[in-house]
Short mmCIF file of C-alpha atoms in Angstrom, two decimals:
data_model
loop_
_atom_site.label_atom_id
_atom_site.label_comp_id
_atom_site.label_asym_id
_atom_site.label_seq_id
_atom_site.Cartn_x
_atom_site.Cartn_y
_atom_site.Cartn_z
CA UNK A 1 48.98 76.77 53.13
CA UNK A 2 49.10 79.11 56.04
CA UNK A 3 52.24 80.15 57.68
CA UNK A 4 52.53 78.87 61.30
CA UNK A 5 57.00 79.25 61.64
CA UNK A 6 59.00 82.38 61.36
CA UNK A 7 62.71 81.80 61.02
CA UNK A 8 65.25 84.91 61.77
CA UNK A 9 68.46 85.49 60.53
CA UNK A 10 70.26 87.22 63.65
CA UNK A 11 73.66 89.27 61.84
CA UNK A 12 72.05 91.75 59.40
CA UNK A 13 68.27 91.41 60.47
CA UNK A 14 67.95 91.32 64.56
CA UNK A 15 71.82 92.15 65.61
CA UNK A 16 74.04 95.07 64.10
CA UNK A 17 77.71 92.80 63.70
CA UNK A 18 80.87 94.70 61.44
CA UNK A 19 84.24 94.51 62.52
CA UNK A 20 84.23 98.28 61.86
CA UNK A 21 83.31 98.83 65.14
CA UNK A 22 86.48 97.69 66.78
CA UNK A 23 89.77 98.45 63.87
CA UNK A 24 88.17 101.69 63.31
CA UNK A 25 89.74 102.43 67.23
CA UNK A 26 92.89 100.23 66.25
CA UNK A 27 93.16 101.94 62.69
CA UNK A 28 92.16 105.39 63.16
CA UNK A 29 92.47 105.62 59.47
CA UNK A 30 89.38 104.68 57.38
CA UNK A 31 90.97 103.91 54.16
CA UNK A 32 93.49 101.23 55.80
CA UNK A 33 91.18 99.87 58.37
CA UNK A 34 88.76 99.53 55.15
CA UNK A 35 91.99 98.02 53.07
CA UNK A 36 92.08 95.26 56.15
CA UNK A 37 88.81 94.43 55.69
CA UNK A 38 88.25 94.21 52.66
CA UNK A 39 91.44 91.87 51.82
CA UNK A 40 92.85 90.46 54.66
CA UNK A 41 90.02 89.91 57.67
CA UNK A 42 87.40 89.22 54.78
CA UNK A 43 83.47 88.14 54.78
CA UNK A 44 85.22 85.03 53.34
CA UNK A 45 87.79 84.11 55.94
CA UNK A 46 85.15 84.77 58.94
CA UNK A 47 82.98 82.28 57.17
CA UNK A 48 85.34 79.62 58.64
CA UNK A 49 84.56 80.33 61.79
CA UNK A 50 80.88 80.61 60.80
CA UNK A 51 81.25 77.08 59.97
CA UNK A 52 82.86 75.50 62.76
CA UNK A 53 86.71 76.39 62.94
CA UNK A 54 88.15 77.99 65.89
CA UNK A 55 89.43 81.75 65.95
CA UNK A 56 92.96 80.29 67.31
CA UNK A 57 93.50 78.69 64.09
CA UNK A 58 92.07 81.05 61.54
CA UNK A 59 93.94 83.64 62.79
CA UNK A 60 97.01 81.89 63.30
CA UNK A 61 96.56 81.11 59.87
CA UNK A 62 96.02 83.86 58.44
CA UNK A 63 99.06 85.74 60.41
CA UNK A 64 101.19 83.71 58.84
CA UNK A 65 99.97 84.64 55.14
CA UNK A 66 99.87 88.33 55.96
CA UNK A 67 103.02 88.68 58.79
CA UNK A 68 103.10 92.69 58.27
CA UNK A 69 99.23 92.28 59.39
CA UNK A 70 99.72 89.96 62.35
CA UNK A 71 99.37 92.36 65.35
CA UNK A 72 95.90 93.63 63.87
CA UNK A 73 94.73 89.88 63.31
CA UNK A 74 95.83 88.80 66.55
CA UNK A 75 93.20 90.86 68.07
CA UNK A 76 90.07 89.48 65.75
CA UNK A 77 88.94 87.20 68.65
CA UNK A 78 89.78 89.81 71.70
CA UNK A 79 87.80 92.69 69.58
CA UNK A 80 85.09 90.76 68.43
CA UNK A 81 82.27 91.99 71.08
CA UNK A 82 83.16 94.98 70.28
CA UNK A 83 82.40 94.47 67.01
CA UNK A 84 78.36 93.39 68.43
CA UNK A 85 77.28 96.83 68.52
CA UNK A 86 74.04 96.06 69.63
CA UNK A 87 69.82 95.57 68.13
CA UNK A 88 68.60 96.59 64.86
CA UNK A 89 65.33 98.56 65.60
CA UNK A 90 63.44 97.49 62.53
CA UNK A 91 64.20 94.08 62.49
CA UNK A 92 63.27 93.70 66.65
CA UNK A 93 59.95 95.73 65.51
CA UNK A 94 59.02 92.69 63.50
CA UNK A 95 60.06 89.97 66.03
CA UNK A 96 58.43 92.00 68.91
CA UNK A 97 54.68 92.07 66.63
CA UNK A 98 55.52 88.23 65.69
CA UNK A 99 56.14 87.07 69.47
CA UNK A 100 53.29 89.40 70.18
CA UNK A 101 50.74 88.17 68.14
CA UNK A 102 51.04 84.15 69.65
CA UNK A 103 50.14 83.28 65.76
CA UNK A 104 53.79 82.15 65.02
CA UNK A 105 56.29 79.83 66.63
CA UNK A 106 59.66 81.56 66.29
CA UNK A 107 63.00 79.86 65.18
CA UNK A 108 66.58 81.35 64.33
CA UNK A 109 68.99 80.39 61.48
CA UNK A 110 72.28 81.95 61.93
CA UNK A 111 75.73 81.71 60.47
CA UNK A 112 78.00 82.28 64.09
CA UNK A 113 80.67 80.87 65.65
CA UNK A 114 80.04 78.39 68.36
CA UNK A 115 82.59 79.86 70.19
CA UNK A 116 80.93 83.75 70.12
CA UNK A 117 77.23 82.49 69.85
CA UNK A 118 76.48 81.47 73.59
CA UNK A 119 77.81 85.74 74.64
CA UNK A 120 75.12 86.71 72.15
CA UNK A 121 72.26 84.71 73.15
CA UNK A 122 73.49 85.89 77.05
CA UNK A 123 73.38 89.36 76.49
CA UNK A 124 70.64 89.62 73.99
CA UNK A 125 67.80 87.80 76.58
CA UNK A 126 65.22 88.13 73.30
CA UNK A 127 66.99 85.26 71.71
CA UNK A 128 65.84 83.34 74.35
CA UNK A 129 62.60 83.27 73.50
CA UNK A 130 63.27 81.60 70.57
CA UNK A 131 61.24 78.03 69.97
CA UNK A 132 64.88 76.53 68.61
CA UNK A 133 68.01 78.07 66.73
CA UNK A 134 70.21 76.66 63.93
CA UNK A 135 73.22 78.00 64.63
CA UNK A 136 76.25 77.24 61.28
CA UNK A 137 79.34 76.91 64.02
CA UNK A 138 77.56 74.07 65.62
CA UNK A 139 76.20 72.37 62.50
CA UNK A 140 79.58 72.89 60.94
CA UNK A 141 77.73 74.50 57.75
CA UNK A 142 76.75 77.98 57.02
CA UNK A 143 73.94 79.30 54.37
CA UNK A 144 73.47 79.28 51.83
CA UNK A 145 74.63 75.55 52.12
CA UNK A 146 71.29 73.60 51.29
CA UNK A 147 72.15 70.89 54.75
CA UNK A 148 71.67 73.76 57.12
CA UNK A 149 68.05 74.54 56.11
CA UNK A 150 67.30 71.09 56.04
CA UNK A 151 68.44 70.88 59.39
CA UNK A 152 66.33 73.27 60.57
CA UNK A 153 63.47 71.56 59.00
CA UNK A 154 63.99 67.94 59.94
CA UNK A 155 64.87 68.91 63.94
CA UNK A 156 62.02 71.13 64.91
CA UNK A 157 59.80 69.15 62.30
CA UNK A 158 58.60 72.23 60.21
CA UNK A 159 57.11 72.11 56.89
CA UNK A 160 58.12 74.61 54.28
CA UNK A 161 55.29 75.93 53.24
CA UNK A 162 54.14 76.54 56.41
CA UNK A 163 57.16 78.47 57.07
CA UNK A 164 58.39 82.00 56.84
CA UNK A 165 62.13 83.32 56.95
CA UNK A 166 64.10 86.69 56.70
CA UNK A 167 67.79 87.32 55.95
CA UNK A 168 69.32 90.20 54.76
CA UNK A 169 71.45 87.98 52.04
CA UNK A 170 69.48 87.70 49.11
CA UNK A 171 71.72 84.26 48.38
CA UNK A 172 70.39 82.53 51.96
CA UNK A 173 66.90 83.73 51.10
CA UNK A 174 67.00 81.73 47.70
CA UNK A 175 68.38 78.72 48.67
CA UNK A 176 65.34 79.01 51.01
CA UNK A 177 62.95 79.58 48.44
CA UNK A 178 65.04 76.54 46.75
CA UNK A 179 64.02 74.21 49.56
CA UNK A 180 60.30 75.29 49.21
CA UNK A 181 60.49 77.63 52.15
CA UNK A 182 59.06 81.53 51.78
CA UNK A 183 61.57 83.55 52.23
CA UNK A 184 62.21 87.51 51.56
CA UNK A 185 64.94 89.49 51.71
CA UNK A 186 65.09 91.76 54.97
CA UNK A 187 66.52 95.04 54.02
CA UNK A 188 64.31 96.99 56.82
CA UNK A 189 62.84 99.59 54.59
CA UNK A 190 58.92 101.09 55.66
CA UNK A 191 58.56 99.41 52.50
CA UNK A 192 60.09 96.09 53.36
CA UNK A 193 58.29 96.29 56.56
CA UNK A 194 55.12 96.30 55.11
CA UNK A 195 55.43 93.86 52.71
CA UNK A 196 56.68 91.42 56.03
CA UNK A 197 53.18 92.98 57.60
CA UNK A 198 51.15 91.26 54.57
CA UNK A 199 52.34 88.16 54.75
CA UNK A 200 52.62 87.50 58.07
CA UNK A 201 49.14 89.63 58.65
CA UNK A 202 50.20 91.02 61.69
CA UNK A 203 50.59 95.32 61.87
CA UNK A 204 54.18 96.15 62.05
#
């Protein structure tokens, strides 16, 4: 069956997002700004937020559990546009030919906060464009949790086959292909570019 949706990840594929951007000014030391990171503001712990929980009380939280960490957690929520450094030219490239080529209606699935999502969608006027997004902080579920794709599904009314989705986390883009969706990794490569280019027959 032909492909008539494309669904976008945003963090990874459209939007360049790492808390690098902001400690590296408050750490001005790479190997313990990349300690904090790793182990104390992890992938893991901003997944709560991804999912619905409030910066207040994740960091709170997390102060507590780390006290000789507090002041640099304290300033997750303050730093975190900062931390938005801005497009990722290969993966607007693609969204630019798709809205181009009026063959496609265009949807996002994104694991964001509620709280930080409207500033993005603001600032980065493309997103507006968008036929509907899925966003995790409002759902109160984040990928590669099997609800959110359904929800995507069942609200704009898409069928799977007929639809097409990137993410740059090869563990979203098989619980994708799980829900009969086709889905490919986005990695941004010439190569990855024009393997997007084939199946969407559009040129890139």
């Amino acid at each position: 069956m032909a492909i008539k949706n494309v669904v976008f990840d945003f963090g990874g594929v459209l939007l360049d997002w790492n808390p690098r951007y902001f400690y590296s000014e408050i750490f001005n030391d790479d190997e313990k700004m990349e300690y904090f990171i790793q182990n104390i503001v992890t992938t893991k712990w901003n997944s709560q937020m991804d999912r619905g929980r409030s910066f207040e009380d994740c960091m709170n939280e997390l102060a507590k559990e780390h006290e000789e960490y507090r002041d640099q957690i304290m300033l997750y929520r303050k730093g975190w546009k900062k931390m938005l450094k801005g497009e990722i030219s290969s993966g607007i490239k693609v969204l630019k030919a798709v809205l181009n080529s009026d063959k496609y209606k265009v949807y996002g699935l994104t694991n964001w906060s509620a709280e930080t999502f409207p500033y993005a969608y603001n600032k980065y006027t493309f997103l507006q464009q968008f036929e509907g997004i899925v966003v995790s902080g409002e759902e109160k579920m984040i990928k590669p949790e099997k609800g959110i794709y359904l929800t995507l599904l069942d609200r704009y009314q898409l069928k799977p086959e007929e639809t097409f989705f990137m993410d740059d986390n090869k563990d979203n883009v098989a619980m994708a292909k799980s829900r009969g969706i086709n889905a490919l990794v986005f990695t941004g490569t010439d190569e990855n570019l024009k393997e997007i280019s084939k199946i969407l027959s559009l040129n890139i």
